[in-house]
Amino acid sequence: MQGNMEKKRNLSDGRQNEDRNGAGNRKSYLDVLKFIGIFFIYLGHMADAAGSFYPFVFMYHVPLFFFVSGCAETLGRKRSFPEYVIHKVKTILIPWLFFALVSIVAYTVYADMAFGLAEVRLSLVQILQGCVRNRFLAGSLWFFTCQFVICIVFRLMENWKHFFILLVCVLAYLAAAFLLPQNLPGEPSWYWNVDSAMYYMLYYCAGYLMFPGIDRILSGDRKRADRVLSGSSENADGKPARAESPARGKVAVRIAAAAVWAACCVYTVLCYFGSDFLSFLWALPVAGTLIYYLQALVIILFFLGVAWILRDVEAFRKIGRDTLYLCGNEMIIKELIPAFAAIFGLEVSLDSTLETVVYIALLLLVTEKLLIPAEKQLLARFTQS
């Protein structure tokens, strides 16, 4: 019993140290949020096999990752602009190029020679174009170049006042939705996904601007808060406590945050069951587009609360730290598992949503255990900052 208690204490202390002083100033609940995001990315891309999750996932899955990227930007080590660009080339573009080339090789093998020299040549051209969304054979890789563009543009605006950053992002979002000839986010066409970057940068901005306040609420001094809620007038050492009015204020903020999260829970459940009571506003030209943005943001905040609750689950945190590799491997692993099963005369057949959920968990586990360790070693010399 004592050993278990000690283990739990060490886990809690480790998480707190990671949250405060860990490598890259990581936040455990952000890693869990990324795990939730990549799980639903994989699940949503299963289309009808995902059942009722299919339409629900597409309400928020891509915005969630740009939101988390914006949150993480506030935690990164400060670099000069040239150093920042080099860092992003190493951590985004080099892995992207690696996965793009591997995807061509894998797809050529899986296609059983139906993917010929002309298709390979076209795919190489598409890589040079930045793997434009919905065009390149490995569908998830557009995210890499889109994120790179957003990171660089946002870094150029980093020293601006927050109002002007938000204004630019809102204008870019509206321009992408109304002024571009293509229909975003459904039909992007610009090289290096610049048009998609214009659309999704507002979610990145939301994470960047909201995260400091969110983190203060989620990473507060829970011991002091518990003493205030219990009405205790003594500290842990038995001495009289000092005035707790600042702590009471923190508790009030966290209670308000809990109420907001509860509202997000209700709205998310309604969206899942197709009962969005704000859908009538979507018919309004500009308001409808902004409501769509807010809908995704509300669902993201719901999953952020879920991630905070699950922040001590080390398996979720570990997978969340590897989402870049999981994103790059999605097409590869989804082709590899059925091909491997066919060797033994088996066929992957998903007849229910539960089977699909279990299958996605298996894909993530296999990728995490078998593919990613070797890929990390291969890319380590290029991606280390």
XYZ file of N, CA and C in Angstrom, residues 136-380:
735
model
N -2.661 15.408 -52.311
C -1.564 14.470 -52.147
C -2.101 13.151 -51.594
N -1.456 12.041 -51.959
C -1.964 10.718 -51.603
C -1.999 10.477 -50.089
N -1.063 11.050 -49.345
C -1.087 10.951 -47.876
C -1.797 12.196 -47.354
N -3.088 12.050 -47.108
C -3.936 13.213 -46.869
C -3.563 14.072 -45.689
N -2.963 13.497 -44.636
C -2.689 14.264 -43.420
C -1.488 15.194 -43.529
N -0.653 15.008 -44.549
C 0.614 15.742 -44.600
C 0.449 17.214 -44.937
N -0.737 17.613 -45.402
C -0.953 19.039 -45.664
C -0.816 19.850 -44.376
N -1.123 19.211 -43.244
C -1.084 19.919 -41.962
C 0.312 20.454 -41.662
N 1.355 19.700 -42.044
C 2.725 20.104 -41.741
C 3.059 21.445 -42.396
N 2.844 21.536 -43.702
C 3.207 22.772 -44.398
C 2.292 23.923 -44.000
N 1.020 23.623 -43.757
C 0.104 24.673 -43.309
C 0.531 25.223 -41.954
N 0.911 24.331 -41.049
C 1.372 24.776 -39.735
C 2.663 25.573 -39.847
N 3.555 25.149 -40.727
C 4.810 25.888 -40.910
C 4.523 27.319 -41.353
N 3.620 27.478 -42.320
C 3.267 28.816 -42.808
C 2.674 29.647 -41.677
N 1.765 29.066 -40.909
C 1.137 29.801 -39.807
C 2.174 30.209 -38.769
N 3.062 29.291 -38.419
C 4.082 29.599 -37.412
C 4.960 30.778 -37.837
N 5.385 30.776 -39.092
C 6.269 31.842 -39.560
C 5.523 33.178 -39.599
N 4.306 33.175 -40.147
C 3.529 34.413 -40.207
C 3.248 34.932 -38.806
N 2.870 34.035 -37.909
C 2.538 34.454 -36.547
C 3.769 34.978 -35.810
N 4.908 34.374 -36.089
C 6.146 34.844 -35.449
C 6.464 36.266 -35.883
N 6.142 36.614 -37.116
C 6.373 37.978 -37.581
C 5.463 38.976 -36.866
N 4.311 38.506 -36.375
C 3.369 39.395 -35.684
C 3.496 39.337 -34.168
N 4.406 38.523 -33.664
C 4.441 38.204 -32.239
C 4.574 39.432 -31.337
N 5.290 40.441 -31.786
C 5.514 41.627 -30.957
C 4.422 42.681 -31.110
N 3.431 42.399 -31.921
C 2.313 43.333 -32.055
C 1.413 43.242 -30.826
N 0.599 44.266 -30.658
C -0.415 44.193 -29.618
C -1.428 43.116 -29.973
N -1.966 42.476 -28.947
C -2.862 41.342 -29.165
C -4.083 41.723 -30.002
N -4.567 42.935 -29.846
C -5.740 43.351 -30.620
C -5.452 43.294 -32.116
N -4.277 43.751 -32.519
C -3.945 43.781 -33.944
C -3.672 42.370 -34.480
N -3.078 41.510 -33.648
C -2.888 40.125 -34.055
C -4.242 39.467 -34.305
N -5.160 39.665 -33.372
C -6.497 39.084 -33.507
C -7.217 39.650 -34.724
N -7.079 40.947 -34.953
C -7.734 41.582 -36.098
C -7.232 40.995 -37.415
N -5.917 40.842 -37.547
C -5.349 40.276 -38.768
C -5.859 38.850 -38.977
N -5.913 38.064 -37.912
C -6.356 36.674 -38.023
C -7.835 36.591 -38.392
N -8.648 37.466 -37.827
C -10.077 37.485 -38.172
C -10.262 37.867 -39.632
N -9.540 38.892 -40.088
C -9.652 39.317 -41.486
C -9.179 38.223 -42.442
N -8.095 37.528 -42.075
C -7.609 36.427 -42.912
C -8.638 35.306 -42.968
N -9.266 35.022 -41.838
C -10.297 33.976 -41.760
C -11.488 34.323 -42.650
N -11.943 35.559 -42.561
C -13.087 35.979 -43.371
C -12.727 36.046 -44.849
N -11.507 36.474 -45.141
C -11.077 36.519 -46.542
C -11.020 35.117 -47.134
N -10.512 34.160 -46.355
C -10.444 32.790 -46.842
C -11.836 32.204 -47.047
N -12.776 32.619 -46.211
C -14.127 32.076 -46.285
C -14.963 32.718 -47.394
N -14.700 33.998 -47.716
C -15.602 34.717 -48.620
C -14.945 35.267 -49.878
N -13.663 35.603 -49.833
C -13.044 36.298 -50.957
C -12.278 35.389 -51.894
N -11.796 34.260 -51.398
C -11.044 33.357 -52.268
C -11.997 32.598 -53.186
N -11.556 32.300 -54.400
C -12.449 31.623 -55.351
C -12.826 30.217 -54.925
N -11.942 29.536 -54.170
C -12.250 28.190 -53.739
C -13.067 28.221 -52.449
N -13.738 27.133 -52.177
C -14.561 27.019 -50.979
C -13.732 26.421 -49.856
N -13.425 27.210 -48.836
C -12.648 26.708 -47.705
C -13.578 26.399 -46.537
N -13.225 25.380 -45.746
C -11.983 24.608 -45.843
C -12.059 23.408 -46.775
N -13.149 23.247 -47.516
C -13.372 22.028 -48.290
C -12.543 21.885 -49.553
N -12.211 22.979 -50.254
C -11.541 22.876 -51.554
C -10.335 23.810 -51.644
N -9.316 23.596 -50.832
C -8.119 24.446 -50.903
C -7.329 24.142 -52.171
N -6.531 25.110 -52.628
C -5.769 24.883 -53.864
C -4.427 25.605 -53.892
N -4.162 26.517 -52.968
C -2.917 27.278 -53.025
C -1.741 26.422 -52.578
N -0.591 26.668 -53.232
C 0.618 25.948 -52.875
C 0.977 26.205 -51.409
N 1.537 25.176 -50.810
C 1.954 25.202 -49.415
C 0.792 25.551 -48.473
N -0.415 25.317 -48.969
C -1.628 25.448 -48.156
C -1.759 26.832 -47.511
N -1.331 27.847 -48.253
C -1.415 29.215 -47.731
C -2.871 29.612 -47.505
N -3.776 29.189 -48.405
C -5.179 29.544 -48.216
C -5.756 28.866 -46.968
N -5.375 27.621 -46.735
C -5.809 26.944 -45.505
C -5.202 27.611 -44.277
N -3.962 28.084 -44.398
C -3.327 28.792 -43.283
C -4.106 30.057 -42.927
N -4.591 30.771 -43.942
C -5.407 31.957 -43.685
C -6.660 31.597 -42.892
N -7.216 30.434 -43.194
C -8.463 30.013 -42.552
C -8.232 29.544 -41.110
N -7.181 28.760 -40.902
C -6.987 28.130 -39.590
C -6.138 28.956 -38.642
N -5.540 30.039 -39.101
C -4.693 30.844 -38.229
C -5.470 31.437 -37.064
N -6.765 31.640 -37.233
C -7.573 32.204 -36.156
C -7.667 31.238 -34.979
N -7.673 29.921 -35.245
C -7.663 28.945 -34.152
C -6.311 28.948 -33.448
N -5.256 29.071 -34.213
C -3.910 29.190 -33.650
C -3.837 30.427 -32.759
N -4.407 31.511 -33.235
C -4.422 32.763 -32.475
C -5.201 32.599 -31.176
N -6.331 31.876 -31.237
C -7.132 31.653 -30.031
C -6.324 30.908 -28.976
N -5.597 29.878 -29.392
C -4.763 29.150 -28.443
C -3.671 30.023 -27.863
N -3.052 30.828 -28.719
C -1.952 31.693 -28.281
C -2.423 32.744 -27.274
N -3.576 33.334 -27.527
C -4.061 34.412 -26.662
C -4.754 33.888 -25.405
N -5.435 32.754 -25.513
C -6.215 32.246 -24.387
C -5.395 31.403 -23.419
N -4.327 30.780 -23.906
C -3.653 29.786 -23.082
C -3.063 30.325 -21.779
N -2.416 31.492 -21.746
C -1.894 31.960 -20.455
C -2.964 32.024 -19.366
N -4.148 32.518 -19.711
C -5.234 32.559 -18.725
C -5.741 31.179 -18.375
N -5.876 30.318 -19.386
C -6.326 28.945 -19.138
C -5.353 28.220 -18.217
N -4.070 28.386 -18.474
C -3.066 27.673 -17.679
C -3.046 28.166 -16.232
N -3.259 29.467 -16.027
C -3.313 29.972 -14.657
C -4.457 29.325 -13.887
N -5.560 29.089 -14.567
C -6.714 28.463 -13.904
C -6.443 26.982 -13.635
N -5.916 26.285 -14.628
C -5.735 24.843 -14.503
C -4.515 24.458 -13.679
N -3.546 25.345 -13.562
C -2.310 25.028 -12.839
C -2.209 25.802 -11.538
N -3.342 26.179 -10.962
C -3.346 26.956 -9.723
C -2.929 26.134 -8.522
N -2.810 26.796 -7.380
C -2.423 26.145 -6.134
C -3.649 25.456 -5.557
N -3.794 24.156 -5.830
C -4.992 23.447 -5.413
C -5.052 23.260 -3.898
N -3.906 23.174 -3.213
C -3.922 23.001 -1.760
C -4.540 24.210 -1.076
N -4.142 25.381 -1.498
C -4.716 26.586 -0.906
C -6.195 26.682 -1.236
N -6.559 26.318 -2.451
C -7.964 26.363 -2.834
C -8.787 25.408 -1.990
N -8.255 24.209 -1.715
C -8.983 23.252 -0.891
C -9.171 23.773 0.526
N -8.164 24.473 1.069
C -8.304 25.021 2.418
C -9.393 26.078 2.464
N -9.474 26.895 1.418
C -10.499 27.930 1.387
C -11.889 27.299 1.314
N -12.025 26.285 0.432
C -13.327 25.642 0.279
C -13.751 24.932 1.555
N -12.774 24.380 2.306
C -13.111 23.659 3.530
C -13.290 24.591 4.726
N -12.914 25.852 4.556
C -13.058 26.805 5.645
C -11.973 26.710 6.688
N -10.879 25.999 6.368
C -9.803 25.823 7.328
C -9.096 27.134 7.590
N -8.749 27.384 8.854
C -8.038 28.609 9.224
C -6.592 28.326 9.578
N -6.129 27.072 9.309
C -4.760 26.711 9.619
C -4.042 26.254 8.366
N -2.734 26.457 8.358
C -1.916 25.941 7.289
C -1.625 24.469 7.540
N -0.894 23.842 6.611
C -0.588 22.422 6.744
C 0.235 22.137 7.989
N 1.043 23.126 8.474
C 1.871 22.911 9.657
C 1.152 23.255 10.950
N -0.132 23.561 10.877
C -0.918 23.832 12.068
C -0.918 25.276 12.506
N -0.161 26.135 11.816
C -0.113 27.546 12.183
C -1.292 28.280 11.571
N -1.718 29.378 12.175
C -2.855 30.140 11.628
C -2.554 30.608 10.208
N -3.528 30.485 9.365
C -3.354 30.900 7.974
C -3.453 32.402 7.850
N -2.757 32.943 6.882
C -2.860 34.366 6.600
C -4.145 34.642 5.842
N -4.369 35.898 5.599
C -5.590 36.268 4.862
C -5.624 35.545 3.524
N -6.771 34.945 3.223
C -6.888 34.124 2.030
C -7.715 34.777 0.933
N -7.870 36.093 0.982
C -8.706 36.736 -0.023
C -8.196 36.525 -1.444
N -6.864 36.556 -1.695
C -6.420 36.250 -3.055
C -6.793 34.823 -3.470
N -6.651 33.883 -2.516
C -7.007 32.506 -2.831
C -8.493 32.375 -3.095
N -9.302 33.118 -2.306
C -10.745 33.084 -2.540
C -11.076 33.594 -3.945
N -10.334 34.609 -4.365
C -10.549 35.116 -5.713
C -10.215 34.068 -6.763
N -9.123 33.321 -6.511
C -8.750 32.264 -7.443
C -9.817 31.178 -7.497
N -10.354 30.842 -6.312
C -11.394 29.819 -6.268
C -12.627 30.282 -7.035
N -12.973 31.549 -6.884
C -14.135 32.085 -7.598
C -13.922 31.994 -9.112
N -12.697 32.292 -9.550
C -12.391 32.197 -10.980
C -12.518 30.760 -11.456
N -12.017 29.832 -10.652
C -12.070 28.432 -11.062
C -13.498 27.889 -11.037
N -14.316 28.382 -10.113
C -15.725 27.983 -10.104
C -16.414 28.504 -11.366
N -16.109 29.752 -11.729
C -16.673 30.311 -12.960
C -16.194 29.521 -14.169
N -14.909 29.136 -14.163
C -14.375 28.345 -15.268
C -15.068 26.983 -15.344
N -15.351 26.394 -14.176
C -16.052 25.112 -14.152
C -17.456 25.250 -14.732
N -18.110 26.391 -14.438
C -19.454 26.627 -14.985
C -19.398 26.763 -16.507
N -18.380 27.465 -16.999
C -18.216 27.608 -18.448
C -17.968 26.245 -19.080
N -17.122 25.442 -18.428
C -16.833 24.120 -18.971
C -18.088 23.248 -18.978
N -18.915 23.366 -17.945
C -20.167 22.605 -17.911
C -21.059 22.984 -19.092
N -21.103 24.288 -19.401
C -21.880 24.729 -20.566
C -21.295 24.160 -21.854
N -19.961 24.104 -21.932
C -19.306 23.502 -23.101
C -19.661 22.026 -23.221
N -19.757 21.345 -22.080
C -20.134 19.925 -22.079
C -21.525 19.745 -22.679
N -22.473 20.569 -22.220
C -23.846 20.462 -22.700
C -23.905 20.710 -24.206
N -23.224 21.760 -24.645
C -23.254 22.106 -26.070
C -22.604 21.003 -26.909
N -21.492 20.440 -26.416
C -20.801 19.382 -27.151
C -21.684 18.145 -27.296
N -22.376 17.783 -26.229
C -23.280 16.631 -26.288
C -24.399 16.886 -27.299
N -24.934 18.099 -27.293
C -25.980 18.441 -28.256
C -25.453 18.332 -29.687
N -24.231 18.801 -29.914
C -23.646 18.711 -31.254
C -23.448 17.264 -31.675
N -23.017 16.423 -30.748
C -22.799 15.027 -31.068
C -24.096 14.348 -31.521
N -25.198 14.699 -30.863
C -26.485 14.101 -31.206
C -27.226 14.882 -32.297
N -26.527 15.855 -32.904
C -27.121 16.583 -34.020
C -28.186 17.574 -33.613
N -28.080 18.106 -32.394
C -29.110 19.038 -31.895
C -28.514 20.407 -31.614
N -27.748 20.934 -32.552
C -27.124 22.245 -32.391
C -28.193 23.340 -32.478
N -28.490 23.968 -31.333
C -29.564 24.961 -31.306
C -29.143 26.294 -31.924
N -27.867 26.415 -32.305
C -27.404 27.648 -32.949
C -27.335 27.504 -34.466
N -27.736 26.358 -34.983
C -27.571 26.104 -36.409
C -28.367 27.070 -37.285
N -29.445 27.643 -36.740
C -30.244 28.583 -37.537
C -29.448 29.837 -37.892
N -28.407 30.139 -37.103
C -27.589 31.322 -37.375
C -26.651 31.110 -38.556
N -26.453 29.860 -38.960
C -25.503 29.582 -40.034
C -25.973 30.130 -41.369
N -27.259 30.410 -41.470
C -27.779 30.962 -42.730
C -27.341 32.407 -42.930
N -26.924 33.074 -41.867
C -26.461 34.461 -41.975
C -25.048 34.468 -42.539
N -24.755 35.289 -43.544
C -23.480 35.214 -44.273
C -22.237 35.239 -43.389
N -22.008 36.356 -42.681
C -20.796 36.478 -41.870
C -20.990 35.823 -40.515
N -22.138 36.047 -39.895
C -22.401 35.498 -38.565
C -22.318 33.972 -38.582
N -22.837 33.356 -39.655
C -22.804 31.909 -39.736
C -21.392 31.369 -39.741
N -20.493 32.030 -40.438
C -19.098 31.601 -40.487
C -18.432 31.745 -39.125
N -18.726 32.839 -38.429
C -18.153 33.041 -37.096
C -18.740 32.058 -36.088
N -20.035 31.730 -36.224
C -20.651 30.750 -35.336
C -19.988 29.389 -35.539
N -19.680 29.052 -36.785
C -18.993 27.793 -37.064
C -17.634 27.772 -36.356
N -16.948 28.904 -36.372
C -15.662 29.010 -35.668
C -15.856 28.828 -34.170
N -16.861 29.500 -33.604
C -17.106 29.415 -32.164
C -17.555 28.016 -31.762
N -18.301 27.348 -32.637
C -18.723 25.981 -32.338
C -17.512 25.086 -32.121
N -16.551 25.161 -33.038
C -15.336 24.359 -32.893
C -14.590 24.729 -31.621
N -14.533 26.016 -31.307
C -13.811 26.471 -30.132
C -14.449 25.952 -28.848
N -15.775 25.938 -28.783
C -16.475 25.437 -27.600
C -16.186 23.948 -27.407
N -16.231 23.184 -28.478
C -15.949 21.747 -28.374
C -14.497 21.511 -27.959
N -13.581 22.334 -28.477
C -12.174 22.226 -28.092
C -12.006 22.474 -26.590
N -12.699 23.481 -26.063
C -12.615 23.771 -24.629
C -13.170 22.616 -23.804
N -14.206 21.959 -24.314
C -14.722 20.779 -23.628
C -13.637 19.708 -23.537
N -12.980 19.415 -24.651
C -11.943 18.386 -24.644
C -10.712 18.831 -23.863
N -10.489 20.122 -23.763
C -9.396 20.608 -22.921
C -9.660 20.253 -21.463
N -10.903 20.413 -21.023
C -11.260 20.012 -19.665
C -11.115 18.518 -19.464
N -11.513 17.727 -20.455
C -11.349 16.278 -20.374
C -9.870 15.922 -20.272
N -9.049 16.610 -21.064
C -7.606 16.358 -21.036
C -7.020 16.679 -19.672
N -7.498 17.737 -19.043
C -7.001 18.093 -17.705
C -7.373 17.013 -16.694
N -8.557 16.462 -16.805
C -8.983 15.389 -15.900
C -8.110 14.152 -16.087
N -7.706 13.883 -17.330
C -6.931 12.678 -17.652
C -5.430 12.947 -17.695
N -4.989 14.071 -17.158
C -3.606 14.509 -17.328
C -2.577 13.567 -16.703
N -2.982 12.690 -15.769
C -2.040 11.786 -15.125
C -1.912 10.445 -15.836
N -2.639 10.247 -16.928
C -2.553 8.980 -17.660
C -1.327 9.037 -18.570
N -0.273 8.367 -18.150
C 1.008 8.473 -18.838
C 0.925 7.971 -20.277
N 0.133 6.925 -20.528
C 0.023 6.394 -21.895
C -0.545 7.444 -22.839
N -1.543 8.196 -22.383
C -2.129 9.251 -23.210
C -1.113 10.365 -23.445
N -0.378 10.696 -22.403
C 0.610 11.774 -22.527
C 1.714 11.382 -23.512
N 2.144 10.141 -23.450
C 3.220 9.684 -24.330
C 2.773 9.716 -25.788
N 1.577 9.215 -26.045
C 1.070 9.247 -27.417
C 0.891 10.691 -27.875
N 0.415 11.542 -26.986
C 0.227 12.951 -27.323
C 1.525 13.641 -27.701
N 2.626 13.230 -27.089
C 3.919 13.833 -27.424
C 4.406 13.404 -28.802
N 3.814 12.353 -29.349
C 4.258 11.822 -30.640
C 3.253 12.071 -31.757
N 2.379 13.049 -31.594
C 1.328 13.248 -32.593
C 1.886 13.632 -33.963
N 3.013 14.320 -34.018
C 3.593 14.660 -35.316
C 3.931 13.380 -36.083
N 4.525 12.415 -35.393
C 4.860 11.151 -36.040
C 3.600 10.358 -36.371
N 2.616 10.397 -35.507
C 1.366 9.686 -35.763
C 0.630 10.284 -36.956
N 0.688 11.595 -37.071
C 0.074 12.260 -38.223
C 0.775 11.839 -39.516
N 2.099 11.810 -39.487
C 2.854 11.425 -40.666
C 2.661 9.975 -41.059
N 2.382 9.114 -40.080
C 2.253 7.684 -40.325
C 0.831 7.236 -40.627
N -0.144 8.141 -40.610
C -1.535 7.699 -40.686
C -1.813 6.855 -41.931
N -1.479 7.368 -43.099
C -1.751 6.610 -44.311
C -0.941 5.323 -44.339
N 0.300 5.389 -43.874
C 1.181 4.225 -43.908
C 0.618 3.089 -43.065
N 0.242 3.388 -41.820
C -0.221 2.332 -40.927
C -1.596 1.812 -41.351
N -2.421 2.681 -41.919
C -3.749 2.239 -42.356
C -3.671 1.356 -43.598
N -2.586 1.437 -44.333
C -2.362 0.526 -45.445
C -1.605 -0.715 -44.989
N -0.713 -0.543 -44.023
C 0.153 -1.637 -43.590
C -0.624 -2.730 -42.859
N -1.502 -2.363 -41.935
C -2.205 -3.360 -41.130
C -3.081 -4.274 -41.984
N -3.939 -3.745 -42.883
C -4.719 -4.660 -43.739
C -3.834 -5.538 -44.626
N -2.725 -4.961 -45.154
C -1.825 -5.753 -46.001
C -1.174 -6.879 -45.197
N -0.790 -6.577 -43.959
C -0.181 -7.595 -43.092
C -1.196 -8.680 -42.750
N -2.444 -8.277 -42.476
C -3.488 -9.255 -42.159
C -3.760 -10.164 -43.350
N -3.681 -9.598 -44.571
C -3.961 -10.386 -45.778
C -2.951 -11.507 -45.969
N -1.725 -11.328 -45.472
C -0.707 -12.373 -45.583
C -1.183 -13.658 -44.905
N -1.933 -13.498 -43.833
C -2.430 -14.645 -43.074
C -3.870 -15.002 -43.457
N -4.324 -14.451 -44.594
C -5.664 -14.772 -45.063
C -6.770 -14.083 -44.283
N -6.431 -13.017 -43.587
C -7.411 -12.294 -42.785
C -7.821 -11.012 -43.497
N -8.985 -10.515 -43.151
C -9.489 -9.278 -43.737
C -9.978 -8.357 -42.627
N -9.588 -7.116 -42.713
C -10.051 -6.129 -41.730
C -11.458 -5.694 -42.110
N -12.416 -6.054 -41.284
C -13.815 -5.712 -41.525
C -14.386 -5.073 -40.273
N -14.818 -3.833 -40.397
C -15.332 -3.073 -39.248
C -16.834 -2.918 -39.410
N -17.571 -3.630 -38.581
C -19.027 -3.667 -38.717
C -19.759 -2.826 -37.690
N -19.036 -2.203 -36.780
C -19.687 -1.367 -35.768
C -18.749 -0.248 -35.354
N -19.312 0.776 -34.737
C -18.495 1.899 -34.264
C -17.511 1.448 -33.204
N -17.951 0.545 -32.328
C -17.063 0.048 -31.270
C -15.857 -0.662 -31.872
N -16.076 -1.479 -32.888
C -14.963 -2.159 -33.551
C -14.001 -1.153 -34.169
N -14.537 -0.095 -34.731
C -13.681 0.933 -35.342
C -12.855 1.646 -34.286
N -13.468 1.955 -33.151
C -12.747 2.621 -32.053
C -11.603 1.733 -31.559
N -11.880 0.448 -31.376
C -10.842 -0.488 -30.938
C -9.738 -0.602 -31.994
N -10.138 -0.617 -33.247
C -9.166 -0.704 -34.352
C -8.251 0.522 -34.368
N -8.820 1.696 -34.158
C -8.003 2.917 -34.114
C -7.029 2.867 -32.956
N -7.481 2.389 -31.805
C -6.578 2.241 -30.658
C -5.428 1.303 -31.004
N -5.733 0.221 -31.738
C -4.695 -0.708 -32.164
C -3.706 -0.043 -33.116
N -4.208 0.749 -34.069
C -3.328 1.451 -35.008
C -2.373 2.386 -34.273
N -2.901 3.139 -33.321
C -2.057 4.062 -32.567
C -1.003 3.301 -31.768
N -1.412 2.194 -31.160
C -0.485 1.417 -30.344
C 0.626 0.810 -31.197
N 0.270 0.233 -32.330
C 1.266 -0.371 -33.217
C 2.237 0.687 -33.745
N 1.694 1.825 -34.148
C 2.554 2.909 -34.644
C 3.497 3.394 -33.564
N 2.961 3.572 -32.357
C 3.751 4.068 -31.231
C 4.867 3.100 -30.862
N 4.590 1.810 -30.910
C 5.555 0.815 -30.439
C 6.523 0.355 -31.524
N 6.078 0.275 -32.766
C 6.897 -0.337 -33.810
C 7.537 0.645 -34.782
N 6.803 1.671 -35.185
C 7.324 2.565 -36.225
C 8.061 3.774 -35.655
N 7.452 4.419 -34.674
C 7.978 5.705 -34.211
C 9.380 5.612 -33.611
N 9.710 4.611 -32.774
C 11.079 4.575 -32.227
C 12.160 4.592 -33.300
N 11.978 3.808 -34.366
C 12.978 3.781 -35.441
C 13.000 5.114 -36.190
N 11.829 5.699 -36.407
C 11.771 6.981 -37.123
C 12.430 8.090 -36.313
N 12.258 8.051 -35.015
C 12.894 9.067 -34.166
C 14.407 8.979 -34.255
N 14.921 7.780 -34.235
C 16.367 7.617 -34.338
C 16.882 8.112 -35.685
N 16.126 7.837 -36.727
C 16.545 8.244 -38.071
C 16.539 9.762 -38.231
N 15.530 10.402 -37.638
C 15.381 11.851 -37.808
C 16.072 12.668 -36.724
N 16.614 12.007 -35.707
C 17.151 12.715 -34.546
C 18.229 13.730 -34.936
